[in-house]
mmCIF file of C-alpha atoms in Angstrom:
data_model
loop_
_atom_site.group_PDB
_atom_site.id
_atom_site.type_symbol
_atom_site.label_atom_id
_atom_site.label_comp_id
_atom_site.label_asym_id
_atom_site.label_seq_id
_atom_site.Cartn_x
_atom_site.Cartn_y
_atom_site.Cartn_z
ATOM 1 C CA MET A 1 -0.805 0.251 1.809
ATOM 2 C CA ARG A 2 -2.124 0.880 5.292
ATOM 3 C CA ARG A 3 -3.013 -0.938 8.511
ATOM 4 C CA GLY A 4 -5.966 -3.296 8.007
ATOM 5 C CA ILE A 5 -5.885 -3.092 4.225
ATOM 6 C CA ALA A 6 -9.342 -2.637 2.675
ATOM 7 C CA ALA A 7 -9.497 -4.582 -0.572
ATOM 8 C CA ALA A 8 -13.112 -3.959 -1.538
ATOM 9 C CA VAL A 9 -14.015 -1.329 -4.090
ATOM 10 C CA VAL A 10 -17.529 -0.079 -4.730
ATOM 11 C CA VAL A 11 -17.411 -0.853 -8.442
ATOM 12 C CA ALA A 12 -20.810 0.626 -9.153
ATOM 13 C CA ALA A 13 -19.491 4.005 -8.117
ATOM 14 C CA LEU A 14 -17.187 3.991 -11.123
ATOM 15 C CA THR A 15 -20.154 4.907 -13.280
ATOM 16 C CA ILE A 16 -20.982 8.044 -11.342
ATOM 17 C CA SER A 17 -20.347 11.295 -13.147
ATOM 18 C CA ALA A 18 -17.893 13.773 -11.698
ATOM 19 C CA SER A 19 -19.924 16.748 -12.789
ATOM 20 C CA ALA A 20 -20.530 18.007 -9.266
ATOM 21 C CA CYS A 21 -18.987 21.193 -7.969
ATOM 22 C CA SER A 22 -16.359 21.298 -5.262
ATOM 23 C CA ASP A 23 -17.304 21.785 -1.610
ATOM 24 C CA GLY A 24 -18.396 25.303 -0.855
ATOM 25 C CA SER A 25 -15.882 25.425 1.976
ATOM 26 C CA SER A 26 -13.170 25.532 -0.681
ATOM 27 C CA GLY A 27 -14.352 28.856 -1.973
ATOM 28 C CA SER A 28 -12.740 32.264 -2.365
ATOM 29 C CA ASP A 29 -13.594 35.743 -3.514
ATOM 30 C CA SER A 30 -11.713 38.272 -5.584
ATOM 31 C CA SER A 31 -10.225 39.953 -2.501
ATOM 32 C CA GLY A 32 -9.213 36.889 -0.472
ATOM 33 C CA PRO A 33 -7.057 33.812 -0.812
ATOM 34 C CA VAL A 34 -8.121 30.628 -2.533
ATOM 35 C CA THR A 35 -8.978 27.946 0.008
ATOM 36 C CA ILE A 36 -8.538 24.322 -1.019
ATOM 37 C CA THR A 37 -9.562 21.267 0.985
ATOM 38 C CA TRP A 38 -7.165 18.366 1.451
ATOM 39 C CA TRP A 39 -8.300 14.984 2.700
ATOM 40 C CA ASP A 40 -5.272 13.353 4.277
ATOM 41 C CA THR A 41 -5.644 9.598 4.864
ATOM 42 C CA SER A 42 -2.441 9.165 6.861
ATOM 43 C CA ASP A 43 -2.417 7.681 10.361
ATOM 44 C CA ALA A 44 -3.961 10.312 12.636
ATOM 45 C CA THR A 45 -1.746 9.373 15.574
ATOM 46 C CA ASN A 46 1.674 8.710 14.071
ATOM 47 C CA GLU A 47 1.773 10.662 10.799
ATOM 48 C CA ALA A 48 -0.812 13.446 10.544
ATOM 49 C CA GLY A 49 1.107 15.906 12.708
ATOM 50 C CA THR A 50 3.947 15.984 10.201
ATOM 51 C CA TYR A 51 1.591 16.788 7.338
ATOM 52 C CA LYS A 52 -0.195 19.492 9.327
ATOM 53 C CA ALA A 53 3.173 21.167 9.861
ATOM 54 C CA LEU A 54 3.945 20.950 6.146
ATOM 55 C CA VAL A 55 0.586 22.550 5.358
ATOM 56 C CA LYS A 56 1.578 25.536 7.481
ATOM 57 C CA GLU A 57 4.896 25.783 5.642
ATOM 58 C CA PHE A 58 3.055 25.730 2.319
ATOM 59 C CA GLU A 59 0.669 28.479 3.374
ATOM 60 C CA LYS A 60 3.579 30.622 4.545
ATOM 61 C CA ALA A 61 5.303 30.189 1.185
ATOM 62 C CA ASN A 62 2.036 30.740 -0.732
ATOM 63 C CA PRO A 63 0.102 33.538 1.024
ATOM 64 C CA GLY A 64 -2.592 33.525 -1.652
ATOM 65 C CA ILE A 65 -3.621 29.929 -0.846
ATOM 66 C CA ARG A 66 -5.158 28.465 2.293
ATOM 67 C CA VAL A 67 -5.495 24.733 2.945
ATOM 68 C CA LYS A 68 -8.367 23.248 4.904
ATOM 69 C CA TYR A 69 -6.815 20.116 6.382
ATOM 70 C CA VAL A 70 -9.112 17.150 7.065
ATOM 71 C CA ASN A 71 -7.823 13.800 8.311
ATOM 72 C CA VAL A 72 -10.075 11.052 6.966
ATOM 73 C CA PRO A 73 -9.657 7.478 8.257
ATOM 74 C CA PHE A 74 -8.081 5.385 5.520
ATOM 75 C CA GLY A 75 -10.708 2.655 5.782
ATOM 76 C CA ASP A 76 -13.515 5.143 5.064
ATOM 77 C CA ALA A 77 -11.846 7.394 2.525
ATOM 78 C CA GLN A 78 -12.408 5.473 -0.700
ATOM 79 C CA THR A 79 -16.170 5.169 -0.356
ATOM 80 C CA LYS A 80 -16.470 8.648 1.139
ATOM 81 C CA PHE A 81 -14.645 10.224 -1.796
ATOM 82 C CA GLN A 82 -16.709 8.260 -4.324
ATOM 83 C CA THR A 83 -19.888 9.521 -2.698
ATOM 84 C CA ALA A 84 -18.644 13.088 -2.444
ATOM 85 C CA ALA A 85 -17.363 13.184 -6.018
ATOM 86 C CA GLY A 86 -20.735 12.040 -7.279
ATOM 87 C CA SER A 87 -22.641 14.766 -5.436
ATOM 88 C CA LYS A 88 -21.054 17.606 -3.466
ATOM 89 C CA GLY A 89 -18.307 18.007 -0.947
ATOM 90 C CA ALA A 90 -15.349 16.343 -2.673
ATOM 91 C CA PRO A 91 -11.975 17.715 -1.572
ATOM 92 C CA ASP A 92 -9.753 19.517 -4.039
ATOM 93 C CA VAL A 93 -6.876 17.167 -3.151
ATOM 94 C CA LEU A 94 -6.987 13.602 -1.857
ATOM 95 C CA ARG A 95 -4.257 11.319 -0.530
ATOM 96 C CA ALA A 96 -5.341 8.226 -2.449
ATOM 97 C CA ASP A 97 -4.095 4.668 -2.216
ATOM 98 C CA VAL A 98 -2.390 3.715 -5.478
ATOM 99 C CA GLY A 99 -5.069 1.092 -6.029
ATOM 100 C CA TRP A 100 -7.814 3.718 -6.092
ATOM 101 C CA THR A 101 -6.261 5.948 -8.725
ATOM 102 C CA PRO A 102 -7.283 4.032 -11.897
ATOM 103 C CA GLY A 103 -10.882 3.619 -10.736
ATOM 104 C CA PHE A 104 -11.289 7.253 -9.784
ATOM 105 C CA ALA A 105 -9.705 8.303 -13.079
ATOM 106 C CA LYS A 106 -12.001 6.026 -15.093
ATOM 107 C CA ALA A 107 -15.015 7.506 -13.318
ATOM 108 C CA GLY A 108 -13.915 11.018 -14.284
ATOM 109 C CA PHE A 109 -13.313 12.094 -10.690
ATOM 110 C CA LEU A 110 -9.670 13.118 -11.187
ATOM 111 C CA ALA A 111 -8.002 15.879 -13.169
ATOM 112 C CA PRO A 112 -5.004 14.891 -15.348
ATOM 113 C CA LEU A 113 -1.773 16.402 -14.047
ATOM 114 C CA ASP A 114 0.373 16.137 -17.169
ATOM 115 C CA GLY A 115 2.073 19.440 -17.951
ATOM 116 C CA THR A 116 1.009 21.085 -14.687
ATOM 117 C CA PRO A 117 3.262 22.376 -11.884
ATOM 118 C CA ALA A 118 2.374 19.229 -9.927
ATOM 119 C CA ALA A 119 4.191 17.114 -12.513
ATOM 120 C CA ALA A 120 7.172 19.412 -13.112
ATOM 121 C CA GLU A 121 9.685 17.081 -11.423
ATOM 122 C CA THR A 122 8.345 13.638 -12.278
ATOM 123 C CA GLY A 123 11.727 12.712 -13.775
ATOM 124 C CA LYS A 124 13.156 12.642 -10.250
ATOM 125 C CA PHE A 125 10.655 10.042 -9.040
ATOM 126 C CA GLU A 126 11.010 6.273 -9.185
ATOM 127 C CA SER A 127 9.819 5.545 -12.726
ATOM 128 C CA ASN A 128 7.673 2.543 -11.818
ATOM 129 C CA LEU A 129 5.786 4.670 -9.288
ATOM 130 C CA ILE A 130 4.994 7.277 -11.924
ATOM 131 C CA GLU A 131 3.735 4.535 -14.241
ATOM 132 C CA GLN A 132 1.579 3.262 -11.399
ATOM 133 C CA ALA A 133 -0.037 6.704 -11.123
ATOM 134 C CA LYS A 134 -1.209 6.658 -14.739
ATOM 135 C CA TYR A 135 -4.426 5.538 -16.368
ATOM 136 C CA GLU A 136 -4.735 5.211 -20.139
ATOM 137 C CA ASN A 137 -1.371 6.985 -20.521
ATOM 138 C CA LYS A 138 -2.423 10.059 -18.561
ATOM 139 C CA LEU A 139 -0.928 11.016 -15.206
ATOM 140 C CA TYR A 140 -3.553 11.327 -12.485
ATOM 141 C CA GLY A 141 -1.452 11.325 -9.320
ATOM 142 C CA ILE A 142 1.923 12.295 -7.906
ATOM 143 C CA PRO A 143 3.405 9.639 -5.589
ATOM 144 C CA GLN A 144 3.767 10.948 -2.035
ATOM 145 C CA VAL A 145 4.897 7.805 -0.192
ATOM 146 C CA THR A 146 5.580 4.288 -1.363
ATOM 147 C CA ASP A 147 5.904 0.865 0.173
ATOM 148 C CA THR A 148 6.402 -2.771 -0.624
ATOM 149 C CA LEU A 149 6.360 -6.002 1.333
ATOM 150 C CA GLY A 150 9.420 -7.608 2.851
ATOM 151 C CA LEU A 151 10.306 -10.167 5.486
ATOM 152 C CA MET A 152 10.549 -8.506 8.897
ATOM 153 C CA TYR A 153 12.440 -10.714 11.329
ATOM 154 C CA ASN A 154 13.811 -10.648 14.865
ATOM 155 C CA LYS A 155 17.599 -10.953 14.579
ATOM 156 C CA GLU A 156 18.034 -12.009 18.205
ATOM 157 C CA LEU A 157 15.571 -14.891 17.893
ATOM 158 C CA PHE A 158 17.135 -15.990 14.627
ATOM 159 C CA ALA A 159 20.582 -15.955 16.235
ATOM 160 C CA LYS A 160 19.365 -18.029 19.192
ATOM 161 C CA ALA A 161 18.097 -20.590 16.696
ATOM 162 C CA GLY A 162 21.469 -20.664 14.946
ATOM 163 C CA ILE A 163 20.198 -18.878 11.840
ATOM 164 C CA THR A 164 22.841 -16.594 10.331
ATOM 165 C CA LYS A 165 21.003 -15.120 7.347
ATOM 166 C CA ALA A 166 17.495 -14.418 6.136
ATOM 167 C CA PRO A 167 15.827 -17.235 4.162
ATOM 168 C CA GLY A 168 16.103 -17.011 0.391
ATOM 169 C CA THR A 169 13.248 -19.392 -0.453
ATOM 170 C CA TRP A 170 9.952 -20.380 1.144
ATOM 171 C CA ASN A 171 11.413 -23.809 1.927
ATOM 172 C CA GLU A 172 14.276 -22.131 3.778
ATOM 173 C CA LEU A 173 11.757 -20.079 5.756
ATOM 174 C CA LYS A 174 9.922 -23.304 6.606
ATOM 175 C CA ALA A 175 13.131 -24.783 8.016
ATOM 176 C CA ASP A 176 14.009 -21.582 9.871
ATOM 177 C CA MET A 177 10.649 -21.227 11.583
ATOM 178 C CA ALA A 178 10.847 -24.827 12.795
ATOM 179 C CA ASN A 179 14.316 -24.147 14.224
ATOM 180 C CA VAL A 180 13.122 -21.008 15.985
ATOM 181 C CA LYS A 181 10.238 -22.898 17.585
ATOM 182 C CA GLU A 182 12.469 -25.766 18.687
ATOM 183 C CA LYS A 183 15.325 -23.636 20.041
ATOM 184 C CA THR A 184 13.419 -20.704 21.568
ATOM 185 C CA GLY A 185 9.837 -21.851 22.075
ATOM 186 C CA VAL A 186 8.643 -18.841 20.085
ATOM 187 C CA ASP A 187 6.543 -19.137 16.917
ATOM 188 C CA GLY A 188 8.783 -18.818 13.895
ATOM 189 C CA PHE A 189 6.341 -17.184 11.464
ATOM 190 C CA ALA A 190 2.896 -15.571 11.407
ATOM 191 C CA PHE A 191 0.804 -14.716 8.358
ATOM 192 C CA ASN A 192 -1.869 -12.072 7.874
ATOM 193 C CA PRO A 193 -4.606 -13.758 5.760
ATOM 194 C CA GLN A 194 -5.480 -10.793 3.560
ATOM 195 C CA GLY A 195 -5.393 -10.786 -0.215
ATOM 196 C CA TYR A 196 -2.562 -8.267 -0.527
ATOM 197 C CA TYR A 197 -0.229 -10.516 1.455
ATOM 198 C CA VAL A 198 -0.857 -13.467 -0.861
ATOM 199 C CA MET A 199 0.566 -11.639 -3.866
ATOM 200 C CA PRO A 200 4.247 -12.562 -3.239
ATOM 201 C CA PHE A 201 3.280 -16.228 -3.533
ATOM 202 C CA LEU A 202 1.688 -15.539 -6.935
ATOM 203 C CA PHE A 203 4.520 -13.316 -8.142
ATOM 204 C CA GLY A 204 6.986 -15.988 -7.057
ATOM 205 C CA GLU A 205 5.369 -18.262 -9.648
ATOM 206 C CA ASN A 206 5.372 -15.526 -12.305
ATOM 207 C CA THR A 207 1.643 -14.921 -12.251
ATOM 208 C CA ASP A 208 -0.865 -12.309 -11.061
ATOM 209 C CA MET A 209 -4.605 -12.227 -10.438
ATOM 210 C CA VAL A 210 -5.215 -11.163 -14.037
ATOM 211 C CA ASP A 211 -3.423 -10.830 -17.351
ATOM 212 C CA VAL A 212 -4.582 -7.461 -18.679
ATOM 213 C CA ASP A 213 -3.026 -7.847 -22.131
ATOM 214 C CA ALA A 214 -4.709 -11.211 -22.673
ATOM 215 C CA GLN A 215 -7.887 -10.090 -20.844
ATOM 216 C CA LYS A 216 -7.747 -13.246 -18.771
ATOM 217 C CA ILE A 217 -8.398 -13.973 -15.100
ATOM 218 C CA THR A 218 -5.437 -15.954 -13.791
ATOM 219 C CA LEU A 219 -6.479 -16.398 -10.150
ATOM 220 C CA ASN A 220 -7.056 -20.092 -10.818
ATOM 221 C CA SER A 221 -4.135 -20.707 -13.181
ATOM 222 C CA PRO A 222 -1.771 -23.631 -12.451
ATOM 223 C CA ALA A 223 0.866 -21.113 -11.376
ATOM 224 C CA ALA A 224 -1.540 -19.493 -8.899
ATOM 225 C CA VAL A 225 -2.499 -22.899 -7.514
ATOM 226 C CA LYS A 226 1.181 -23.676 -7.020
ATOM 227 C CA GLY A 227 1.787 -20.378 -5.226
ATOM 228 C CA VAL A 228 -1.161 -20.814 -2.853
ATOM 229 C CA ASP A 229 -0.160 -24.432 -2.200
ATOM 230 C CA THR A 230 3.262 -23.113 -1.162
ATOM 231 C CA LEU A 231 1.595 -20.791 1.345
ATOM 232 C CA LYS A 232 -0.694 -23.568 2.551
ATOM 233 C CA GLY A 233 2.276 -25.847 3.189
ATOM 234 C CA LEU A 234 4.125 -23.083 5.011
ATOM 235 C CA LEU A 235 1.239 -22.440 7.392
ATOM 236 C CA ALA A 236 0.830 -26.151 8.133
ATOM 237 C CA ALA A 237 4.511 -26.659 8.970
ATOM 238 C CA PRO A 238 6.073 -26.750 12.455
ATOM 239 C CA GLY A 239 6.803 -23.294 13.835
ATOM 240 C CA ALA A 240 3.947 -21.500 12.098
ATOM 241 C CA ARG A 241 1.662 -19.498 14.371
ATOM 242 C CA LYS A 242 -1.950 -20.641 14.315
ATOM 243 C CA LEU A 243 -3.802 -18.742 11.608
ATOM 244 C CA ASP A 244 -5.791 -15.841 13.030
ATOM 245 C CA THR A 245 -8.957 -15.131 11.059
ATOM 246 C CA THR A 246 -10.586 -12.798 13.580
ATOM 247 C CA SER A 247 -11.332 -9.165 12.887
ATOM 248 C CA ASN A 248 -8.316 -8.275 15.051
ATOM 249 C CA ALA A 249 -5.910 -10.546 13.167
ATOM 250 C CA TYR A 250 -3.723 -7.749 11.846
ATOM 251 C CA ALA A 251 -3.283 -6.072 15.227
ATOM 252 C CA ASN A 252 -2.753 -9.407 16.982
ATOM 253 C CA ILE A 253 0.037 -10.398 14.594
ATOM 254 C CA MET A 254 1.758 -7.034 14.914
ATOM 255 C CA ASP A 255 1.561 -7.122 18.699
ATOM 256 C CA ALA A 256 3.018 -10.631 18.747
ATOM 257 C CA PHE A 257 5.906 -9.667 16.496
ATOM 258 C CA SER A 258 6.675 -6.382 18.239
ATOM 259 C CA SER A 259 6.753 -8.087 21.642
ATOM 260 C CA GLY A 260 9.008 -10.934 20.510
ATOM 261 C CA LYS A 261 6.370 -13.687 20.501
ATOM 262 C CA VAL A 262 6.854 -14.443 16.822
ATOM 263 C CA ALA A 263 10.124 -14.278 14.896
ATOM 264 C CA ALA A 264 9.135 -13.329 11.335
ATOM 265 C CA ILE A 265 6.254 -11.804 9.409
ATOM 266 C CA ILE A 266 5.499 -10.466 5.940
ATOM 267 C CA GLN A 267 5.013 -6.722 6.363
ATOM 268 C CA GLY A 268 5.568 -3.269 4.901
ATOM 269 C CA PRO A 269 7.361 -0.098 6.034
ATOM 270 C CA TRP A 270 4.175 1.606 7.199
ATOM 271 C CA GLU A 271 4.613 -0.444 10.387
ATOM 272 C CA ASN A 272 8.208 0.644 11.062
ATOM 273 C CA ALA A 273 7.267 3.231 13.672
ATOM 274 C CA ASN A 274 4.949 0.872 15.523
ATOM 275 C CA VAL A 275 7.456 -2.003 15.481
ATOM 276 C CA PHE A 276 10.138 0.191 17.003
ATOM 277 C CA LYS A 277 7.774 0.972 19.891
ATOM 278 C CA GLY A 278 7.632 -2.734 20.763
ATOM 279 C CA SER A 279 9.627 -4.288 23.592
ATOM 280 C CA ALA A 280 11.529 -6.576 21.206
ATOM 281 C CA PHE A 281 12.861 -3.664 19.158
ATOM 282 C CA LYS A 282 13.947 -1.058 21.670
ATOM 283 C CA ASP A 283 17.264 -1.616 19.948
ATOM 284 C CA LYS A 284 16.287 -0.769 16.375
ATOM 285 C CA ALA A 285 19.226 -2.802 15.094
ATOM 286 C CA ASN A 286 17.362 -5.965 16.144
ATOM 287 C CA LEU A 287 14.933 -5.539 13.252
ATOM 288 C CA GLY A 288 15.926 -7.472 10.165
ATOM 289 C CA ILE A 289 14.411 -6.535 6.814
ATOM 290 C CA ALA A 290 14.997 -8.838 3.851
ATOM 291 C CA PRO A 291 13.545 -9.550 0.425
ATOM 292 C CA LEU A 292 10.643 -11.955 0.559
ATOM 293 C CA PRO A 293 11.665 -15.563 -0.068
ATOM 294 C CA ALA A 294 11.502 -16.726 -3.660
ATOM 295 C CA GLY A 295 9.095 -19.092 -5.325
ATOM 296 C CA SER A 296 10.100 -21.356 -8.194
ATOM 297 C CA ALA A 297 10.137 -18.413 -10.636
ATOM 298 C CA GLY A 298 11.870 -15.871 -8.389
ATOM 299 C CA HIS A 299 11.025 -12.992 -6.045
ATOM 300 C CA GLY A 300 8.197 -10.491 -6.248
ATOM 301 C CA ALA A 301 6.344 -8.128 -3.925
ATOM 302 C CA PRO A 302 3.549 -5.641 -4.644
ATOM 303 C CA LEU A 303 4.306 -1.947 -4.784
ATOM 304 C CA GLY A 304 1.911 0.132 -2.742
ATOM 305 C CA GLY A 305 1.753 3.657 -1.437
ATOM 306 C CA HIS A 306 -0.265 6.806 -1.845
ATOM 307 C CA ASN A 307 -0.654 9.397 -4.582
ATOM 308 C CA LEU A 308 -1.853 12.965 -4.227
ATOM 309 C CA VAL A 309 -4.673 13.448 -6.717
ATOM 310 C CA ALA A 310 -6.724 16.500 -7.742
ATOM 311 C CA TYR A 311 -10.511 16.541 -7.992
ATOM 312 C CA ALA A 312 -11.793 17.173 -11.520
ATOM 313 C CA GLY A 313 -14.839 19.096 -10.286
ATOM 314 C CA SER A 314 -12.860 22.009 -8.851
ATOM 315 C CA ASP A 315 -12.792 25.300 -10.777
ATOM 316 C CA GLN A 316 -9.659 26.627 -12.473
ATOM 317 C CA ALA A 317 -8.472 28.705 -9.505
ATOM 318 C CA HIS A 318 -8.726 25.717 -7.186
ATOM 319 C CA GLN A 319 -7.110 23.429 -9.743
ATOM 320 C CA GLU A 320 -4.117 25.740 -9.990
ATOM 321 C CA ALA A 321 -3.835 26.034 -6.222
ATOM 322 C CA SER A 322 -4.123 22.262 -5.888
ATOM 323 C CA GLN A 323 -1.334 21.722 -8.389
ATOM 324 C CA LYS A 324 0.994 24.001 -6.430
ATOM 325 C CA PHE A 325 0.076 22.227 -3.207
ATOM 326 C CA ILE A 326 0.709 18.774 -4.673
ATOM 327 C CA ALA A 327 4.075 19.916 -6.019
ATOM 328 C CA PHE A 328 5.052 21.239 -2.578
ATOM 329 C CA MET A 329 3.919 18.165 -0.653
ATOM 330 C CA THR A 330 5.762 15.805 -3.007
ATOM 331 C CA SER A 331 8.947 17.867 -3.227
ATOM 332 C CA ALA A 332 12.255 16.396 -2.090
ATOM 333 C CA THR A 333 12.292 18.651 0.978
ATOM 334 C CA SER A 334 8.765 17.716 2.078
ATOM 335 C CA GLN A 335 9.356 14.021 1.495
ATOM 336 C CA GLU A 336 12.582 14.153 3.485
ATOM 337 C CA LYS A 337 10.772 15.768 6.418
ATOM 338 C CA ALA A 338 7.934 13.244 6.270
ATOM 339 C CA ALA A 339 10.313 10.287 6.034
ATOM 340 C CA THR A 340 12.464 11.503 8.913
ATOM 341 C CA ALA A 341 9.474 12.106 11.173
ATOM 342 C CA ASN A 342 7.163 9.260 10.132
ATOM 343 C CA GLY A 343 9.498 6.530 8.922
ATOM 344 C CA THR A 344 7.770 6.351 5.523
ATOM 345 C CA LEU A 345 9.493 5.665 2.204
ATOM 346 C CA PRO A 346 9.996 8.603 -0.195
ATOM 347 C CA THR A 347 8.998 8.229 -3.828
ATOM 348 C CA ARG A 348 11.847 10.221 -5.326
ATOM 349 C CA GLU A 349 15.533 9.343 -5.267
ATOM 350 C CA ASP A 350 16.736 12.777 -4.116
ATOM 351 C CA ALA A 351 14.731 12.453 -0.888
ATOM 352 C CA TYR A 352 16.812 9.492 0.324
ATOM 353 C CA THR A 353 19.239 11.745 2.155
ATOM 354 C CA ILE A 354 21.669 10.761 4.902
ATOM 355 C CA PRO A 355 19.238 11.781 7.709
ATOM 356 C CA VAL A 356 16.480 9.697 6.093
ATOM 357 C CA LEU A 357 18.684 6.640 5.665
ATOM 358 C CA ARG A 358 19.705 6.714 9.318
ATOM 359 C CA ASN A 359 16.362 5.021 9.943
ATOM 360 C CA PRO A 360 17.129 1.294 9.509
ATOM 361 C CA GLY A 361 13.549 0.613 8.524
ATOM 362 C CA ILE A 362 13.719 3.030 5.595
ATOM 363 C CA ALA A 363 17.180 1.881 4.534
ATOM 364 C CA GLY A 364 16.047 -1.734 4.640
ATOM 365 C CA TYR A 365 12.953 -1.232 2.538
ATOM 366 C CA GLN A 366 14.626 1.069 0.006
ATOM 367 C CA ASP A 367 16.750 -1.906 -1.016
ATOM 368 C CA LEU A 368 13.580 -3.893 -1.758
ATOM 369 C CA LEU A 369 11.884 -1.395 -4.074
ATOM 370 C CA SER A 370 13.738 -2.644 -7.141
ATOM 371 C CA GLN A 371 11.933 -5.999 -6.973
ATOM 372 C CA GLY A 372 8.536 -4.395 -6.409
ATOM 373 C CA VAL A 373 5.772 -5.241 -8.889
ATOM 374 C CA PRO A 374 3.669 -2.206 -9.940
ATOM 375 C CA ARG A 375 -0.098 -2.406 -9.601
ATOM 376 C CA LEU A 376 -1.802 -3.232 -12.885
ATOM 377 C CA PRO A 377 -3.667 -0.224 -14.378
ATOM 378 C CA LEU A 378 -7.055 -1.893 -13.988
ATOM 379 C CA PRO A 379 -9.817 -0.024 -12.111
ATOM 380 C CA GLU A 380 -11.234 -3.279 -10.740
ATOM 381 C CA TYR A 381 -7.867 -4.674 -9.645
ATOM 382 C CA SER A 382 -8.188 -3.928 -5.932
ATOM 383 C CA SER A 383 -11.636 -5.522 -5.898
ATOM 384 C CA LEU A 384 -10.085 -8.844 -6.857
ATOM 385 C CA TYR A 385 -8.458 -9.137 -3.435
ATOM 386 C CA THR A 386 -11.861 -9.841 -1.880
ATOM 387 C CA PRO A 387 -12.685 -13.149 -3.631
ATOM 388 C CA LEU A 388 -9.064 -14.242 -3.288
ATOM 389 C CA GLU A 389 -9.078 -13.536 0.441
ATOM 390 C CA THR A 390 -12.436 -15.224 1.011
ATOM 391 C CA GLN A 391 -11.291 -18.452 -0.625
ATOM 392 C CA LEU A 392 -7.776 -18.287 0.834
ATOM 393 C CA ILE A 393 -9.074 -18.592 4.386
ATOM 394 C CA LYS A 394 -11.117 -21.639 3.390
ATOM 395 C CA ILE A 395 -8.153 -23.179 1.558
ATOM 396 C CA VAL A 396 -5.549 -22.827 4.291
ATOM 397 C CA SER A 397 -8.000 -23.953 6.974
ATOM 398 C CA GLY A 398 -8.793 -27.145 5.053
ATOM 399 C CA GLN A 399 -12.392 -26.276 4.209
ATOM 400 C CA GLU A 400 -11.683 -26.107 0.470
ATOM 401 C CA GLY A 401 -9.147 -27.573 -1.928
ATOM 402 C CA THR A 402 -6.697 -25.131 -3.501
ATOM 403 C CA ALA A 403 -7.796 -25.614 -7.108
ATOM 404 C CA SER A 404 -11.526 -25.638 -6.347
ATOM 405 C CA GLY A 405 -11.225 -22.626 -4.034
ATOM 406 C CA LEU A 406 -9.346 -20.608 -6.625
ATOM 407 C CA ASP A 407 -11.886 -21.640 -9.258
ATOM 408 C CA LYS A 408 -14.564 -20.091 -7.062
ATOM 409 C CA ALA A 409 -12.445 -16.963 -6.590
ATOM 410 C CA ALA A 410 -12.033 -16.712 -10.373
ATOM 411 C CA ALA A 411 -15.787 -17.087 -10.862
ATOM 412 C CA GLU A 412 -16.365 -14.160 -8.515
ATOM 413 C CA ALA A 413 -13.693 -12.164 -10.342
ATOM 414 C CA LYS A 414 -15.559 -12.862 -13.586
ATOM 415 C CA ARG A 415 -18.516 -10.929 -12.179
ATOM 416 C CA LEU A 416 -16.257 -7.900 -11.900
ATOM 417 C CA LEU A 417 -14.596 -8.470 -15.267
ATOM 418 C CA PRO A 418 -17.303 -10.013 -17.499
ATOM 419 C CA ASP A 419 -15.251 -9.484 -20.661
ATOM 420 C CA TYR A 420 -12.323 -11.475 -19.297
ATOM 421 C CA SER A 421 -11.862 -15.200 -19.841
ATOM 422 C CA THR A 422 -10.816 -17.570 -17.028
ATOM 423 C CA SER A 423 -8.064 -20.156 -16.799
#
């Protein structure tokens, strides 16, 4: 998952055929190398340089293949790829958010990777990440980086408030943030009001937005109401930072945390590098990373990340070159280099080497992966964040009751999933 998470999916695009040809810039002739195009959606400032260097290493090791590198802003990439795949100009390889993979696969945009060189070492990857890259039992992506949500906290501020360990429950967090405010004058907790960040409160009550097996929308289930009520109570308690619903909310919260103006947030490892640039974390050891507090049914945090996927419209020569490229970019060596340089989490166990684990942000989040909840293999799943987020803001600001707001969110979800029943 990336900065300023985009939840919306253009569902209508799922019906577009992937019969178009690949971009002419990815061409070759019998006497020259095959040139494939890769759309990289990583952060252009903090991450892209590492991947450009890896592209050069790949080309050196594979003189018959050239890679046209294009950095595409993450917020634009989903719609841009949908449009390109339905006409012309789609890249041979895309760095796709895990939430996009099922929808693109359903639309016929992606080539299955089972039995190809790209999938030769899938046994070395975290098994739940491989499952998350499948659609209808076929593998459509190879996980390049992963992430999950945890509690980031300022150890120095916690210590000044007399707090000796991270909170284990939401009620403990409520008490801790009040203590921080009273003892230090700093806000104890800030929340980013986006749908993805609500999921731990649902998982903590053993529910999700939908039940795929039962074909039921569960956004308005009693368990979901309980989870959102827990969040609502947390944000209304002493020590909580005033809810920011502006377009700059994400950046404002991160700036406040990184500068020591708020003591704890719910966040993922993609922000490690930026946090360590902040004045409060010049000493990296000051960053605490802990499992998210538990609800009444336990802990739970969504698994995110990015898969490398291959465009189905490319010809055989480009498919084969793409498979080799994906295998190289997701190898243990490449993942180690990316993790060391960018602070991202590898997707395979053999990439968690000693140099990688020297980064406290990576070491902290690796410990949280075991409680991560894989994304459901539902093409419309990411679209469900939008109605949840819309109603959440109304609920926590007192404009709407929890049950009635979630009923409205479920009604909107029903438009996306007409064959599903509601709670």
